[in-house]
Amino acid sequence: MIDAEDVRRTALSFPETVEKEAWRMPTFRVAGKMYLTIPDDQTSFAVRCPRHERRELIAAEPEKFWVPPHEASSAWVRVRLAALEDLAELRDILVDSWRQAAPDRLAEQHPELRPGASAG
């Protein structure tokens, strides 16, 4: 089963990612922009997700994706660890969020960091 350490290890493998504690939980940033948090209970994680895409994700896979009421106005979505299929799916979700936060120059320098690309 995928756990919070898998999330941490995968996130920290991305270029220029740093871990920083905020709100008493680990957050992960690229170029100063947050793209991932792991809430206290470590059963889920939150990533950047445009609201229009978020609605589609939740509708398609409500057992996997959700948004707590206090985050409804944000452009983030939570992902349940237990619902992930494998580490490749975890990586794709994290890559998508990383690319939303990374500066264009950094994303362009790392074409291998695209959803669906195999991990190096």
PDB file of C-alpha atoms in Angstrom:
ATOM      1  CA  MET A   1       0.000   0.000   0.000  1.00  0.00           C
ATOM      2  CA  ILE A   2       1.197   3.501  -0.832  1.00  0.00           C
ATOM      3  CA  ASP A   3       1.914   5.660   2.202  1.00  0.00           C
ATOM      4  CA  ALA A   4       2.964   9.201   3.091  1.00  0.00           C
ATOM      5  CA  GLU A   5       6.650   8.250   2.861  1.00  0.00           C
ATOM      6  CA  ASP A   6       6.123   7.215  -0.774  1.00  0.00           C
ATOM      7  CA  VAL A   7       4.559  10.638  -1.393  1.00  0.00           C
ATOM      8  CA  ARG A   8       7.485  12.400   0.301  1.00  0.00           C
ATOM      9  CA  ARG A   9      10.131  10.351  -1.512  1.00  0.00           C
ATOM     10  CA  THR A  10       8.487  10.904  -4.904  1.00  0.00           C
ATOM     11  CA  ALA A  11       8.030  14.647  -4.378  1.00  0.00           C
ATOM     12  CA  LEU A  12      11.609  15.126  -3.223  1.00  0.00           C
ATOM     13  CA  SER A  13      12.856  13.396  -6.388  1.00  0.00           C
ATOM     14  CA  PHE A  14      11.547  16.298  -8.504  1.00  0.00           C
ATOM     15  CA  PRO A  15      13.974  19.119  -9.378  1.00  0.00           C
ATOM     16  CA  GLU A  16      14.251  22.020  -6.961  1.00  0.00           C
ATOM     17  CA  THR A  17      11.641  20.596  -4.602  1.00  0.00           C
ATOM     18  CA  VAL A  18      12.026  21.495  -0.953  1.00  0.00           C
ATOM     19  CA  GLU A  19      10.063  20.286   2.038  1.00  0.00           C
ATOM     20  CA  LYS A  20       8.904  22.919   4.495  1.00  0.00           C
ATOM     21  CA  GLU A  21       6.635  22.571   7.489  1.00  0.00           C
ATOM     22  CA  ALA A  22       3.612  24.869   7.430  1.00  0.00           C
ATOM     23  CA  TRP A  23       0.365  24.622   9.392  1.00  0.00           C
ATOM     24  CA  ARG A  24       2.032  21.796  11.374  1.00  0.00           C
ATOM     25  CA  MET A  25       2.252  19.562   8.289  1.00  0.00           C
ATOM     26  CA  PRO A  26       4.802  18.856   5.575  1.00  0.00           C
ATOM     27  CA  THR A  27       4.448  20.961   2.455  1.00  0.00           C
ATOM     28  CA  PHE A  28       6.474  20.665  -0.739  1.00  0.00           C
ATOM     29  CA  ARG A  29       7.458  23.599  -2.918  1.00  0.00           C
ATOM     30  CA  VAL A  30       9.216  24.317  -6.172  1.00  0.00           C
ATOM     31  CA  ALA A  31      10.642  27.808  -6.730  1.00  0.00           C
ATOM     32  CA  GLY A  32       8.833  28.900  -3.567  1.00  0.00           C
ATOM     33  CA  LYS A  33       5.390  27.764  -4.774  1.00  0.00           C
ATOM     34  CA  MET A  34       3.614  25.047  -2.851  1.00  0.00           C
ATOM     35  CA  TYR A  35       2.360  22.094  -4.883  1.00  0.00           C
ATOM     36  CA  LEU A  36       1.772  19.387  -2.262  1.00  0.00           C
ATOM     37  CA  THR A  37       0.739  19.005   1.364  1.00  0.00           C
ATOM     38  CA  ILE A  38       0.413  15.922   3.527  1.00  0.00           C
ATOM     39  CA  PRO A  39      -2.212  16.548   6.230  1.00  0.00           C
ATOM     40  CA  ASP A  40      -1.829  15.262   9.788  1.00  0.00           C
ATOM     41  CA  ASP A  41      -3.600  11.934   9.435  1.00  0.00           C
ATOM     42  CA  GLN A  42      -1.379  10.964   6.457  1.00  0.00           C
ATOM     43  CA  THR A  43      -4.216   9.071   4.759  1.00  0.00           C
ATOM     44  CA  SER A  44      -4.390  11.588   1.929  1.00  0.00           C
ATOM     45  CA  PHE A  45      -2.442  14.379   0.322  1.00  0.00           C
ATOM     46  CA  ALA A  46      -3.452  17.624  -1.383  1.00  0.00           C
ATOM     47  CA  VAL A  47      -2.260  18.845  -4.773  1.00  0.00           C
ATOM     48  CA  ARG A  48      -2.924  21.787  -7.050  1.00  0.00           C
ATOM     49  CA  CYS A  49      -5.872  21.255  -9.357  1.00  0.00           C
ATOM     50  CA  PRO A  50      -7.840  23.838 -11.352  1.00  0.00           C
ATOM     51  CA  ARG A  51     -11.424  23.893 -10.099  1.00  0.00           C
ATOM     52  CA  HIS A  52     -12.988  22.897 -13.438  1.00  0.00           C
ATOM     53  CA  GLU A  53     -10.743  19.814 -13.569  1.00  0.00           C
ATOM     54  CA  ARG A  54     -11.343  19.091  -9.898  1.00  0.00           C
ATOM     55  CA  ARG A  55     -15.086  18.718 -10.416  1.00  0.00           C
ATOM     56  CA  GLU A  56     -14.457  16.209 -13.202  1.00  0.00           C
ATOM     57  CA  LEU A  57     -11.971  14.208 -11.120  1.00  0.00           C
ATOM     58  CA  ILE A  58     -14.301  13.985  -8.149  1.00  0.00           C
ATOM     59  CA  ALA A  59     -17.271  13.031 -10.331  1.00  0.00           C
ATOM     60  CA  ALA A  60     -15.258  10.313 -12.090  1.00  0.00           C
ATOM     61  CA  GLU A  61     -13.537   8.862  -9.011  1.00  0.00           C
ATOM     62  CA  PRO A  62     -15.153  10.069  -5.765  1.00  0.00           C
ATOM     63  CA  GLU A  63     -13.492   7.268  -3.798  1.00  0.00           C
ATOM     64  CA  LYS A  64     -10.101   8.707  -4.768  1.00  0.00           C
ATOM     65  CA  PHE A  65     -10.548  12.491  -5.028  1.00  0.00           C
ATOM     66  CA  TRP A  66     -12.343  14.841  -2.623  1.00  0.00           C
ATOM     67  CA  VAL A  67     -12.313  18.331  -1.195  1.00  0.00           C
ATOM     68  CA  PRO A  68     -12.967  19.126   2.460  1.00  0.00           C
ATOM     69  CA  PRO A  69     -15.501  21.931   2.978  1.00  0.00           C
ATOM     70  CA  HIS A  70     -12.872  24.370   4.263  1.00  0.00           C
ATOM     71  CA  GLU A  71     -10.918  23.986   0.991  1.00  0.00           C
ATOM     72  CA  ALA A  72     -13.896  24.310  -1.371  1.00  0.00           C
ATOM     73  CA  SER A  73     -12.866  27.729  -2.670  1.00  0.00           C
ATOM     74  CA  SER A  74      -9.262  26.686  -3.327  1.00  0.00           C
ATOM     75  CA  ALA A  75      -7.690  25.269  -6.468  1.00  0.00           C
ATOM     76  CA  TRP A  76      -6.582  22.113  -4.654  1.00  0.00           C
ATOM     77  CA  VAL A  77      -7.881  18.552  -4.418  1.00  0.00           C
ATOM     78  CA  ARG A  78      -7.223  15.805  -1.882  1.00  0.00           C
ATOM     79  CA  VAL A  79      -6.213  12.313  -2.937  1.00  0.00           C
ATOM     80  CA  ARG A  80      -6.852   9.259  -0.754  1.00  0.00           C
ATOM     81  CA  LEU A  81      -3.687   7.160  -0.537  1.00  0.00           C
ATOM     82  CA  ALA A  82      -5.595   3.894  -0.160  1.00  0.00           C
ATOM     83  CA  ALA A  83      -7.399   4.491  -3.467  1.00  0.00           C
ATOM     84  CA  LEU A  84      -4.257   4.881  -5.579  1.00  0.00           C
ATOM     85  CA  GLU A  85      -3.556   2.062  -7.998  1.00  0.00           C
ATOM     86  CA  ASP A  86       0.239   2.155  -7.863  1.00  0.00           C
ATOM     87  CA  LEU A  87       3.345   4.333  -7.605  1.00  0.00           C
ATOM     88  CA  ALA A  88       3.051   5.321 -11.276  1.00  0.00           C
ATOM     89  CA  GLU A  89      -0.348   6.869 -10.600  1.00  0.00           C
ATOM     90  CA  LEU A  90       1.036   8.661  -7.541  1.00  0.00           C
ATOM     91  CA  ARG A  91       3.914  10.011  -9.628  1.00  0.00           C
ATOM     92  CA  ASP A  92       1.573  11.232 -12.393  1.00  0.00           C
ATOM     93  CA  ILE A  93      -0.591  13.122  -9.891  1.00  0.00           C
ATOM     94  CA  LEU A  94       2.429  14.716  -8.229  1.00  0.00           C
ATOM     95  CA  VAL A  95       4.056  15.580 -11.570  1.00  0.00           C
ATOM     96  CA  ASP A  96       0.894  17.352 -12.689  1.00  0.00           C
ATOM     97  CA  SER A  97       0.859  19.471  -9.539  1.00  0.00           C
ATOM     98  CA  TRP A  98       4.628  20.130  -9.721  1.00  0.00           C
ATOM     99  CA  ARG A  99       4.278  21.362 -13.319  1.00  0.00           C
ATOM    100  CA  GLN A 100       1.526  23.787 -12.259  1.00  0.00           C
ATOM    101  CA  ALA A 101       3.863  25.362  -9.695  1.00  0.00           C
ATOM    102  CA  ALA A 102       7.253  25.077 -11.434  1.00  0.00           C
ATOM    103  CA  PRO A 103       8.571  27.990 -13.454  1.00  0.00           C
ATOM    104  CA  ASP A 104       8.295  27.415 -17.221  1.00  0.00           C
ATOM    105  CA  ARG A 105      12.102  27.263 -17.603  1.00  0.00           C
ATOM    106  CA  LEU A 106      12.306  24.415 -15.087  1.00  0.00           C
ATOM    107  CA  ALA A 107       9.401  22.469 -16.571  1.00  0.00           C
ATOM    108  CA  GLU A 108      10.932  22.848 -20.042  1.00  0.00           C
ATOM    109  CA  GLN A 109      14.297  21.558 -18.772  1.00  0.00           C
ATOM    110  CA  HIS A 110      12.604  18.367 -17.538  1.00  0.00           C
ATOM    111  CA  PRO A 111      10.459  16.849 -20.304  1.00  0.00           C
ATOM    112  CA  GLU A 112      10.642  13.534 -18.434  1.00  0.00           C
ATOM    113  CA  LEU A 113       8.429  15.115 -15.783  1.00  0.00           C
ATOM    114  CA  ARG A 114       5.135  14.813 -17.562  1.00  0.00           C
ATOM    115  CA  PRO A 115       2.172  12.696 -16.506  1.00  0.00           C
ATOM    116  CA  GLY A 116       2.552   9.281 -18.113  1.00  0.00           C
ATOM    117  CA  ALA A 117       6.304   9.604 -18.687  1.00  0.00           C
ATOM    118  CA  SER A 118       8.268   6.789 -17.110  1.00  0.00           C
ATOM    119  CA  ALA A 119      10.228   7.592 -13.981  1.00  0.00           C
ATOM    120  CA  GLY A 120      13.944   7.965 -14.713  1.00  0.00           C
TER     121      GLY A 120
END
